[in-house]
Amino acid sequence: MRTYRLCLHESSLEGENVDPALVLLMLVIHLLSITASQGLSGTGELYAQVKRCYSSVESLGIITPRVLQAALLIAYWEVGSGVYPAAYLSAGLCARLGHALGIHRRRKAPQMFPRSGSWVEVEELRRVWWGVIILDRYVTIGLIDRPFSCDDAHPEDMLPTTESSWDQGEPSVSPSLAVSGDASQAISSFARLCQASDLLSRVLRHISEQPSDMQFWYKEGIRLHYLLNSFATGLTLKYSQGDTDSILIGDRSLHPAVGVVYSAQMLLYDMHTCADFDHLSGVGIPEQLEMQTIALAGVRVVCTAVSSFARGIRAGEVGDAGISPLTINCLYEAAKYYFWYYREANKPELLHEASEITLALQAIAGTWAVAGTVALSYS
């Protein structure tokens, strides 16, 4: 209770025998727990307290992994609550904090703190930095030609270990990133999200590129299509529920990875479906026609998968912290496509698919406000 009072009166941090970064972290966790259990009603003042507390910690010159963890959770809450541009700026702040601490390159960059020999601490920092990369890429969706706040992970960078090993504090083998289309290897759901975010990063770079070699650029888009398609299929196939025509009912931990990879596919296909908005110097060459054909077919396949994904979300209990805001963008993009296609083709079945997605967004809105905003725009 005493610590909680300190959280509410952040001006008293300086003179108390308590770690201000720990107080900040606890306050952010409290914000997330209230949001998960009660929705966003009544969280406005608590969010304001969190921001004031962060400003107080920052004014004290404190930069520690706990401060970065707190900043990352603040950015996560802002993404789910639709607090923009704060979410975009907060993700960039997290990257700067990680750079200052040196955790972006622990083997080469100067470290602010002595290197720890504890496997648990090393794994914790690895997970934090992956979280920074994931959020930075996610908030960049829709912001074409904007630089990332941090570099991509290197192929040799280790993925997070399994949740069971992490929870028990037992060291285990962690595979390197080396993203491939094979999703059959048994790794953690968080590691899957890391892989999906790396693929999203590749797509974002592709669509923002100003290519000098159009043939190579289109070939790269085709390669990305096959890589994304293979990864998404491997990720969802064994979890599909044929009797209900929905996916991932029983394994919600994979929802964020699925949402991110579907978002990456929608971005790629949206870039290449219409030649009028393509790089005109390459329109009409065989590679461009092949990529456009792939995109036109691919966007329908992904929208069908997202509609099935939406049914899977609705079939589960969505009123708690298990639903990630990282699932929302792919639902938004698929619903947008269905409504557009309905206006073009006037097929009633398309409205049915769009309504499935809208209902899923309405369900998620009980936890994350941005989903309600999106659902309302389609009502």
PDB file of N, CA and C in Angstrom, residues 169-260:
ATOM      1  N   GLY A 169      13.143 -20.373 -14.987  1.00  0.00           N
ATOM      2  CA  GLY A 169      14.510 -19.893 -14.836  1.00  0.00           C
ATOM      3  C   GLY A 169      15.558 -20.923 -15.207  1.00  0.00           C
ATOM      4  N   GLU A 170      15.213 -21.828 -16.103  1.00  0.00           N
ATOM      5  CA  GLU A 170      16.132 -22.883 -16.504  1.00  0.00           C
ATOM      6  C   GLU A 170      16.691 -22.576 -17.896  1.00  0.00           C
ATOM      7  N   PRO A 171      18.009 -22.455 -18.022  1.00  0.00           N
ATOM      8  CA  PRO A 171      18.597 -22.179 -19.333  1.00  0.00           C
ATOM      9  C   PRO A 171      18.229 -23.257 -20.346  1.00  0.00           C
ATOM     10  N   SER A 172      17.997 -22.829 -21.569  1.00  0.00           N
ATOM     11  CA  SER A 172      17.676 -23.760 -22.641  1.00  0.00           C
ATOM     12  C   SER A 172      18.234 -23.217 -23.943  1.00  0.00           C
ATOM     13  N   VAL A 173      18.216 -24.045 -24.977  1.00  0.00           N
ATOM     14  CA  VAL A 173      18.736 -23.646 -26.282  1.00  0.00           C
ATOM     15  C   VAL A 173      17.803 -22.626 -26.909  1.00  0.00           C
ATOM     16  N   SER A 174      18.373 -21.516 -27.391  1.00  0.00           N
ATOM     17  CA  SER A 174      17.598 -20.487 -28.083  1.00  0.00           C
ATOM     18  C   SER A 174      18.082 -20.418 -29.527  1.00  0.00           C
ATOM     19  N   PRO A 175      17.217 -20.693 -30.494  1.00  0.00           N
ATOM     20  CA  PRO A 175      17.651 -20.619 -31.897  1.00  0.00           C
ATOM     21  C   PRO A 175      17.885 -19.176 -32.318  1.00  0.00           C
ATOM     22  N   SER A 176      18.690 -19.003 -33.351  1.00  0.00           N
ATOM     23  CA  SER A 176      18.887 -17.656 -33.887  1.00  0.00           C
ATOM     24  C   SER A 176      17.702 -17.268 -34.750  1.00  0.00           C
ATOM     25  N   LEU A 177      17.647 -15.995 -35.105  1.00  0.00           N
ATOM     26  CA  LEU A 177      16.530 -15.492 -35.897  1.00  0.00           C
ATOM     27  C   LEU A 177      16.419 -16.250 -37.212  1.00  0.00           C
ATOM     28  N   ALA A 178      17.371 -16.048 -38.102  1.00  0.00           N
ATOM     29  CA  ALA A 178      17.442 -16.783 -39.366  1.00  0.00           C
ATOM     30  C   ALA A 178      16.053 -17.132 -39.880  1.00  0.00           C
ATOM     31  N   VAL A 179      15.214 -16.113 -40.058  1.00  0.00           N
ATOM     32  CA  VAL A 179      13.814 -16.343 -40.417  1.00  0.00           C
ATOM     33  C   VAL A 179      13.735 -17.100 -41.731  1.00  0.00           C
ATOM     34  N   SER A 180      12.947 -18.164 -41.732  1.00  0.00           N
ATOM     35  CA  SER A 180      12.656 -18.897 -42.956  1.00  0.00           C
ATOM     36  C   SER A 180      11.168 -19.127 -43.015  1.00  0.00           C
ATOM     37  N   GLY A 181      10.698 -19.697 -44.103  1.00  0.00           N
ATOM     38  CA  GLY A 181       9.278 -19.966 -44.222  1.00  0.00           C
ATOM     39  C   GLY A 181       8.841 -21.157 -43.426  1.00  0.00           C
ATOM     40  N   ASP A 182       9.778 -21.878 -42.808  1.00  0.00           N
ATOM     41  CA  ASP A 182       9.423 -23.081 -42.059  1.00  0.00           C
ATOM     42  C   ASP A 182       9.051 -22.706 -40.641  1.00  0.00           C
ATOM     43  N   ALA A 183       7.780 -22.857 -40.303  1.00  0.00           N
ATOM     44  CA  ALA A 183       7.315 -22.555 -38.947  1.00  0.00           C
ATOM     45  C   ALA A 183       7.067 -23.826 -38.154  1.00  0.00           C
ATOM     46  N   SER A 184       7.676 -24.933 -38.571  1.00  0.00           N
ATOM     47  CA  SER A 184       7.414 -26.208 -37.918  1.00  0.00           C
ATOM     48  C   SER A 184       8.288 -26.432 -36.691  1.00  0.00           C
ATOM     49  N   GLN A 185       9.408 -25.720 -36.588  1.00  0.00           N
ATOM     50  CA  GLN A 185      10.291 -25.902 -35.444  1.00  0.00           C
ATOM     51  C   GLN A 185       9.611 -25.432 -34.171  1.00  0.00           C
ATOM     52  N   ALA A 186       9.760 -26.187 -33.108  1.00  0.00           N
ATOM     53  CA  ALA A 186       9.081 -25.876 -31.847  1.00  0.00           C
ATOM     54  C   ALA A 186       9.825 -24.757 -31.123  1.00  0.00           C
ATOM     55  N   ILE A 187       9.302 -23.544 -31.191  1.00  0.00           N
ATOM     56  CA  ILE A 187       9.839 -22.419 -30.433  1.00  0.00           C
ATOM     57  C   ILE A 187       8.674 -21.705 -29.773  1.00  0.00           C
ATOM     58  N   SER A 188       8.972 -20.734 -28.942  1.00  0.00           N
ATOM     59  CA  SER A 188       7.929 -20.080 -28.149  1.00  0.00           C
ATOM     60  C   SER A 188       7.055 -19.177 -29.015  1.00  0.00           C
ATOM     61  N   SER A 189       5.866 -18.868 -28.496  1.00  0.00           N
ATOM     62  CA  SER A 189       4.964 -17.969 -29.215  1.00  0.00           C
ATOM     63  C   SER A 189       5.555 -16.569 -29.326  1.00  0.00           C
ATOM     64  N   PHE A 190       6.322 -16.136 -28.320  1.00  0.00           N
ATOM     65  CA  PHE A 190       6.960 -14.830 -28.402  1.00  0.00           C
ATOM     66  C   PHE A 190       8.034 -14.828 -29.489  1.00  0.00           C
ATOM     67  N   ALA A 191       8.756 -15.943 -29.621  1.00  0.00           N
ATOM     68  CA  ALA A 191       9.740 -16.052 -30.694  1.00  0.00           C
ATOM     69  C   ALA A 191       9.062 -16.002 -32.057  1.00  0.00           C
ATOM     70  N   ARG A 192       7.882 -16.598 -32.167  1.00  0.00           N
ATOM     71  CA  ARG A 192       7.115 -16.507 -33.419  1.00  0.00           C
ATOM     72  C   ARG A 192       6.764 -15.053 -33.730  1.00  0.00           C
ATOM     73  N   LEU A 193       6.394 -14.310 -32.708  1.00  0.00           N
ATOM     74  CA  LEU A 193       6.087 -12.890 -32.910  1.00  0.00           C
ATOM     75  C   LEU A 193       7.331 -12.143 -33.372  1.00  0.00           C
ATOM     76  N   CYS A 194       8.490 -12.489 -32.834  1.00  0.00           N
ATOM     77  CA  CYS A 194       9.739 -11.865 -33.274  1.00  0.00           C
ATOM     78  C   CYS A 194       9.993 -12.149 -34.747  1.00  0.00           C
ATOM     79  N   GLN A 195       9.788 -13.397 -35.169  1.00  0.00           N
ATOM     80  CA  GLN A 195       9.959 -13.746 -36.576  1.00  0.00           C
ATOM     81  C   GLN A 195       8.969 -12.987 -37.456  1.00  0.00           C
ATOM     82  N   ALA A 196       7.712 -12.936 -37.019  1.00  0.00           N
ATOM     83  CA  ALA A 196       6.690 -12.237 -37.806  1.00  0.00           C
ATOM     84  C   ALA A 196       7.039 -10.755 -37.937  1.00  0.00           C
ATOM     85  N   SER A 197       7.548 -10.159 -36.876  1.00  0.00           N
ATOM     86  CA  SER A 197       7.906  -8.739 -36.918  1.00  0.00           C
ATOM     87  C   SER A 197       9.096  -8.495 -37.832  1.00  0.00           C
ATOM     88  N   ASP A 198      10.017  -9.449 -37.889  1.00  0.00           N
ATOM     89  CA  ASP A 198      11.140  -9.310 -38.813  1.00  0.00           C
ATOM     90  C   ASP A 198      10.645  -9.346 -40.259  1.00  0.00           C
ATOM     91  N   LEU A 199       9.671 -10.206 -40.533  1.00  0.00           N
ATOM     92  CA  LEU A 199       9.078 -10.241 -41.865  1.00  0.00           C
ATOM     93  C   LEU A 199       8.348  -8.938 -42.178  1.00  0.00           C
ATOM     94  N   LEU A 200       7.621  -8.410 -41.185  1.00  0.00           N
ATOM     95  CA  LEU A 200       6.953  -7.116 -41.364  1.00  0.00           C
ATOM     96  C   LEU A 200       7.968  -6.033 -41.688  1.00  0.00           C
ATOM     97  N   SER A 201       9.108  -6.072 -41.021  1.00  0.00           N
ATOM     98  CA  SER A 201      10.153  -5.088 -41.276  1.00  0.00           C
ATOM     99  C   SER A 201      10.646  -5.160 -42.715  1.00  0.00           C
ATOM    100  N   ARG A 202      10.795  -6.363 -43.228  1.00  0.00           N
ATOM    101  CA  ARG A 202      11.228  -6.528 -44.620  1.00  0.00           C
ATOM    102  C   ARG A 202      10.208  -5.936 -45.586  1.00  0.00           C
ATOM    103  N   VAL A 203       8.937  -6.156 -45.294  1.00  0.00           N
ATOM    104  CA  VAL A 203       7.891  -5.622 -46.167  1.00  0.00           C
ATOM    105  C   VAL A 203       7.877  -4.098 -46.110  1.00  0.00           C
ATOM    106  N   LEU A 204       7.997  -3.537 -44.916  1.00  0.00           N
ATOM    107  CA  LEU A 204       8.003  -2.081 -44.774  1.00  0.00           C
ATOM    108  C   LEU A 204       9.168  -1.462 -45.544  1.00  0.00           C
ATOM    109  N   ARG A 205      10.317  -2.098 -45.486  1.00  0.00           N
ATOM    110  CA  ARG A 205      11.463  -1.594 -46.248  1.00  0.00           C
ATOM    111  C   ARG A 205      11.205  -1.714 -47.754  1.00  0.00           C
ATOM    112  N   HIS A 206      10.590  -2.798 -48.153  1.00  0.00           N
ATOM    113  CA  HIS A 206      10.313  -3.025 -49.572  1.00  0.00           C
ATOM    114  C   HIS A 206       9.378  -1.959 -50.128  1.00  0.00           C
ATOM    115  N   ILE A 207       8.295  -1.673 -49.436  1.00  0.00           N
ATOM    116  CA  ILE A 207       7.307  -0.742 -49.989  1.00  0.00           C
ATOM    117  C   ILE A 207       7.770   0.706 -49.892  1.00  0.00           C
ATOM    118  N   SER A 208       8.759   0.988 -49.042  1.00  0.00           N
ATOM    119  CA  SER A 208       9.275   2.356 -48.923  1.00  0.00           C
ATOM    120  C   SER A 208      10.484   2.603 -49.810  1.00  0.00           C
ATOM    121  N   GLU A 209      10.966   1.550 -50.426  1.00  0.00           N
ATOM    122  CA  GLU A 209      12.193   1.655 -51.217  1.00  0.00           C
ATOM    123  C   GLU A 209      11.958   2.420 -52.514  1.00  0.00           C
ATOM    124  N   GLN A 210      12.971   3.156 -52.915  1.00  0.00           N
ATOM    125  CA  GLN A 210      12.977   3.809 -54.223  1.00  0.00           C
ATOM    126  C   GLN A 210      13.947   3.035 -55.105  1.00  0.00           C
ATOM    127  N   PRO A 211      13.460   1.990 -55.789  1.00  0.00           N
ATOM    128  CA  PRO A 211      14.378   1.056 -56.456  1.00  0.00           C
ATOM    129  C   PRO A 211      14.985   1.636 -57.733  1.00  0.00           C
ATOM    130  N   SER A 212      16.218   1.267 -57.976  1.00  0.00           N
ATOM    131  CA  SER A 212      16.868   1.617 -59.246  1.00  0.00           C
ATOM    132  C   SER A 212      16.747   0.470 -60.245  1.00  0.00           C
ATOM    133  N   ASP A 213      16.605  -0.732 -59.727  1.00  0.00           N
ATOM    134  CA  ASP A 213      16.447  -1.913 -60.575  1.00  0.00           C
ATOM    135  C   ASP A 213      15.039  -2.460 -60.359  1.00  0.00           C
ATOM    136  N   MET A 214      14.108  -2.115 -61.244  1.00  0.00           N
ATOM    137  CA  MET A 214      12.714  -2.503 -61.062  1.00  0.00           C
ATOM    138  C   MET A 214      12.527  -4.014 -61.140  1.00  0.00           C
ATOM    139  N   GLN A 215      13.258  -4.663 -61.987  1.00  0.00           N
ATOM    140  CA  GLN A 215      13.133  -6.112 -62.110  1.00  0.00           C
ATOM    141  C   GLN A 215      13.490  -6.792 -60.797  1.00  0.00           C
ATOM    142  N   PHE A 216      14.589  -6.371 -60.208  1.00  0.00           N
ATOM    143  CA  PHE A 216      14.997  -6.933 -58.923  1.00  0.00           C
ATOM    144  C   PHE A 216      13.961  -6.622 -57.848  1.00  0.00           C
ATOM    145  N   TRP A 217      13.404  -5.412 -57.858  1.00  0.00           N
ATOM    146  CA  TRP A 217      12.422  -5.006 -56.840  1.00  0.00           C
ATOM    147  C   TRP A 217      11.176  -5.889 -56.890  1.00  0.00           C
ATOM    148  N   TYR A 218      10.681  -6.139 -58.082  1.00  0.00           N
ATOM    149  CA  TYR A 218       9.500  -7.000 -58.201  1.00  0.00           C
ATOM    150  C   TYR A 218       9.829  -8.434 -57.807  1.00  0.00           C
ATOM    151  N   LYS A 219      11.008  -8.901 -58.158  1.00  0.00           N
ATOM    152  CA  LYS A 219      11.409 -10.250 -57.761  1.00  0.00           C
ATOM    153  C   LYS A 219      11.493 -10.358 -56.236  1.00  0.00           C
ATOM    154  N   GLU A 220      11.956  -9.283 -55.604  1.00  0.00           N
ATOM    155  CA  GLU A 220      11.998  -9.277 -54.151  1.00  0.00           C
ATOM    156  C   GLU A 220      10.585  -9.364 -53.570  1.00  0.00           C
ATOM    157  N   GLY A 221       9.636  -8.639 -54.166  1.00  0.00           N
ATOM    158  CA  GLY A 221       8.245  -8.722 -53.718  1.00  0.00           C
ATOM    159  C   GLY A 221       7.691 -10.126 -53.856  1.00  0.00           C
ATOM    160  N   ILE A 222       8.033 -10.796 -54.937  1.00  0.00           N
ATOM    161  CA  ILE A 222       7.577 -12.172 -55.141  1.00  0.00           C
ATOM    162  C   ILE A 222       8.177 -13.094 -54.090  1.00  0.00           C
ATOM    163  N   ARG A 223       9.460 -12.910 -53.785  1.00  0.00           N
ATOM    164  CA  ARG A 223      10.096 -13.726 -52.742  1.00  0.00           C
ATOM    165  C   ARG A 223       9.443 -13.485 -51.388  1.00  0.00           C
ATOM    166  N   LEU A 224       9.139 -12.229 -51.093  1.00  0.00           N
ATOM    167  CA  LEU A 224       8.469 -11.923 -49.831  1.00  0.00           C
ATOM    168  C   LEU A 224       7.098 -12.586 -49.764  1.00  0.00           C
ATOM    169  N   HIS A 225       6.392 -12.610 -50.877  1.00  0.00           N
ATOM    170  CA  HIS A 225       5.086 -13.261 -50.904  1.00  0.00           C
ATOM    171  C   HIS A 225       5.205 -14.728 -50.508  1.00  0.00           C
ATOM    172  N   TYR A 226       6.125 -15.445 -51.113  1.00  0.00           N
ATOM    173  CA  TYR A 226       6.261 -16.872 -50.821  1.00  0.00           C
ATOM    174  C   TYR A 226       6.734 -17.107 -49.388  1.00  0.00           C
ATOM    175  N   LEU A 227       7.614 -16.244 -48.904  1.00  0.00           N
ATOM    176  CA  LEU A 227       8.096 -16.376 -47.529  1.00  0.00           C
ATOM    177  C   LEU A 227       6.974 -16.129 -46.531  1.00  0.00           C
ATOM    178  N   LEU A 228       6.212 -15.055 -46.737  1.00  0.00           N
ATOM    179  CA  LEU A 228       5.094 -14.747 -45.844  1.00  0.00           C
ATOM    180  C   LEU A 228       4.024 -15.829 -45.891  1.00  0.00           C
ATOM    181  N   ASN A 229       3.719 -16.276 -47.094  1.00  0.00           N
ATOM    182  CA  ASN A 229       2.675 -17.285 -47.243  1.00  0.00           C
ATOM    183  C   ASN A 229       3.062 -18.584 -46.552  1.00  0.00           C
ATOM    184  N   SER A 230       4.307 -18.995 -46.712  1.00  0.00           N
ATOM    185  CA  SER A 230       4.778 -20.221 -46.090  1.00  0.00           C
ATOM    186  C   SER A 230       4.774 -20.097 -44.569  1.00  0.00           C
ATOM    187  N   PHE A 231       5.239 -18.949 -44.075  1.00  0.00           N
ATOM    188  CA  PHE A 231       5.284 -18.742 -42.626  1.00  0.00           C
ATOM    189  C   PHE A 231       3.883 -18.714 -42.026  1.00  0.00           C
ATOM    190  N   ALA A 232       2.972 -17.981 -42.661  1.00  0.00           N
ATOM    191  CA  ALA A 232       1.608 -17.885 -42.147  1.00  0.00           C
ATOM    192  C   ALA A 232       0.906 -19.240 -42.164  1.00  0.00           C
ATOM    193  N   THR A 233       1.123 -19.997 -43.233  1.00  0.00           N
ATOM    194  CA  THR A 233       0.498 -21.315 -43.336  1.00  0.00           C
ATOM    195  C   THR A 233       1.023 -22.255 -42.261  1.00  0.00           C
ATOM    196  N   GLY A 234       2.339 -22.279 -42.089  1.00  0.00           N
ATOM    197  CA  GLY A 234       2.922 -23.129 -41.057  1.00  0.00           C
ATOM    198  C   GLY A 234       2.511 -22.715 -39.658  1.00  0.00           C
ATOM    199  N   LEU A 235       2.301 -21.418 -39.466  1.00  0.00           N
ATOM    200  CA  LEU A 235       1.947 -20.909 -38.144  1.00  0.00           C
ATOM    201  C   LEU A 235       0.531 -21.283 -37.748  1.00  0.00           C
ATOM    202  N   THR A 236      -0.375 -21.297 -38.720  1.00  0.00           N
ATOM    203  CA  THR A 236      -1.800 -21.465 -38.397  1.00  0.00           C
ATOM    204  C   THR A 236      -2.359 -22.838 -38.722  1.00  0.00           C
ATOM    205  N   LEU A 237      -1.704 -23.590 -39.592  1.00  0.00           N
ATOM    206  CA  LEU A 237      -2.325 -24.806 -40.109  1.00  0.00           C
ATOM    207  C   LEU A 237      -2.659 -25.808 -39.014  1.00  0.00           C
ATOM    208  N   LYS A 238      -1.703 -26.086 -38.132  1.00  0.00           N
ATOM    209  CA  LYS A 238      -1.953 -27.130 -37.143  1.00  0.00           C
ATOM    210  C   LYS A 238      -2.883 -26.675 -36.032  1.00  0.00           C
ATOM    211  N   TYR A 239      -3.205 -25.368 -35.996  1.00  0.00           N
ATOM    212  CA  TYR A 239      -4.123 -24.863 -34.984  1.00  0.00           C
ATOM    213  C   TYR A 239      -5.520 -24.628 -35.540  1.00  0.00           C
ATOM    214  N   SER A 240      -5.720 -24.868 -36.836  1.00  0.00           N
ATOM    215  CA  SER A 240      -7.023 -24.623 -37.440  1.00  0.00           C
ATOM    216  C   SER A 240      -8.059 -25.581 -36.881  1.00  0.00           C
ATOM    217  N   GLN A 241      -9.260 -25.082 -36.733  1.00  0.00           N
ATOM    218  CA  GLN A 241     -10.370 -25.871 -36.232  1.00  0.00           C
ATOM    219  C   GLN A 241     -11.348 -26.076 -37.376  1.00  0.00           C
ATOM    220  N   GLY A 242     -11.235 -27.216 -38.070  1.00  0.00           N
ATOM    221  CA  GLY A 242     -12.035 -27.440 -39.257  1.00  0.00           C
ATOM    222  C   GLY A 242     -13.520 -27.452 -39.005  1.00  0.00           C
ATOM    223  N   ASP A 243     -13.928 -27.878 -37.793  1.00  0.00           N
ATOM    224  CA  ASP A 243     -15.355 -27.989 -37.535  1.00  0.00           C
ATOM    225  C   ASP A 243     -16.022 -26.641 -37.352  1.00  0.00           C
ATOM    226  N   THR A 244     -15.256 -25.614 -37.037  1.00  0.00           N
ATOM    227  CA  THR A 244     -15.849 -24.298 -36.806  1.00  0.00           C
ATOM    228  C   THR A 244     -15.397 -23.264 -37.831  1.00  0.00           C
ATOM    229  N   ASP A 245     -14.517 -23.686 -38.748  1.00  0.00           N
ATOM    230  CA  ASP A 245     -14.007 -22.760 -39.761  1.00  0.00           C
ATOM    231  C   ASP A 245     -13.372 -21.533 -39.122  1.00  0.00           C
ATOM    232  N   SER A 246     -12.668 -21.754 -38.030  1.00  0.00           N
ATOM    233  CA  SER A 246     -11.956 -20.656 -37.370  1.00  0.00           C
ATOM    234  C   SER A 246     -10.602 -21.178 -36.915  1.00  0.00           C
ATOM    235  N   ILE A 247      -9.704 -20.265 -36.622  1.00  0.00           N
ATOM    236  CA  ILE A 247      -8.364 -20.682 -36.255  1.00  0.00           C
ATOM    237  C   ILE A 247      -7.976 -20.142 -34.900  1.00  0.00           C
ATOM    238  N   LEU A 248      -7.082 -20.869 -34.261  1.00  0.00           N
ATOM    239  CA  LEU A 248      -6.424 -20.428 -33.038  1.00  0.00           C
ATOM    240  C   LEU A 248      -7.372 -20.234 -31.861  1.00  0.00           C
ATOM    241  N   ILE A 249      -8.438 -20.988 -31.793  1.00  0.00           N
ATOM    242  CA  ILE A 249      -9.318 -20.879 -30.632  1.00  0.00           C
ATOM    243  C   ILE A 249      -8.579 -21.290 -29.370  1.00  0.00           C
ATOM    244  N   GLY A 250      -7.802 -22.377 -29.470  1.00  0.00           N
ATOM    245  CA  GLY A 250      -7.186 -22.931 -28.282  1.00  0.00           C
ATOM    246  C   GLY A 250      -5.820 -22.388 -27.954  1.00  0.00           C
ATOM    247  N   ASP A 251      -5.204 -21.596 -28.800  1.00  0.00           N
ATOM    248  CA  ASP A 251      -3.850 -21.115 -28.561  1.00  0.00           C
ATOM    249  C   ASP A 251      -3.770 -19.626 -28.837  1.00  0.00           C
ATOM    250  N   ARG A 252      -4.305 -18.850 -27.918  1.00  0.00           N
ATOM    251  CA  ARG A 252      -4.342 -17.409 -28.098  1.00  0.00           C
ATOM    252  C   ARG A 252      -2.961 -16.775 -28.036  1.00  0.00           C
ATOM    253  N   SER A 253      -1.982 -17.493 -27.493  1.00  0.00           N
ATOM    254  CA  SER A 253      -0.643 -16.920 -27.384  1.00  0.00           C
ATOM    255  C   SER A 253      -0.031 -16.634 -28.752  1.00  0.00           C
ATOM    256  N   LEU A 254      -0.531 -17.292 -29.791  1.00  0.00           N
ATOM    257  CA  LEU A 254      -0.011 -17.062 -31.136  1.00  0.00           C
ATOM    258  C   LEU A 254      -0.754 -15.958 -31.878  1.00  0.00           C
ATOM    259  N   HIS A 255      -1.819 -15.425 -31.298  1.00  0.00           N
ATOM    260  CA  HIS A 255      -2.584 -14.376 -31.964  1.00  0.00           C
ATOM    261  C   HIS A 255      -1.724 -13.194 -32.409  1.00  0.00           C
ATOM    262  N   PRO A 256      -0.827 -12.666 -31.555  1.00  0.00           N
ATOM    263  CA  PRO A 256      -0.037 -11.515 -32.011  1.00  0.00           C
ATOM    264  C   PRO A 256       0.805 -11.822 -33.243  1.00  0.00           C
ATOM    265  N   ALA A 257       1.451 -12.994 -33.278  1.00  0.00           N
ATOM    266  CA  ALA A 257       2.272 -13.346 -34.439  1.00  0.00           C
ATOM    267  C   ALA A 257       1.417 -13.474 -35.690  1.00  0.00           C
ATOM    268  N   VAL A 258       0.240 -14.092 -35.545  1.00  0.00           N
ATOM    269  CA  VAL A 258      -0.658 -14.234 -36.687  1.00  0.00           C
ATOM    270  C   VAL A 258      -1.117 -12.859 -37.173  1.00  0.00           C
ATOM    271  N   GLY A 259      -1.490 -11.985 -36.240  1.00  0.00           N
ATOM    272  CA  GLY A 259      -1.940 -10.652 -36.611  1.00  0.00           C
ATOM    273  C   GLY A 259      -0.865  -9.867 -37.343  1.00  0.00           C
ATOM    274  N   VAL A 260       0.369  -9.977 -36.888  1.00  0.00           N
ATOM    275  CA  VAL A 260       1.466  -9.226 -37.506  1.00  0.00           C
ATOM    276  C   VAL A 260       1.782  -9.767 -38.896  1.00  0.00           C
TER     277      VAL A 260
END
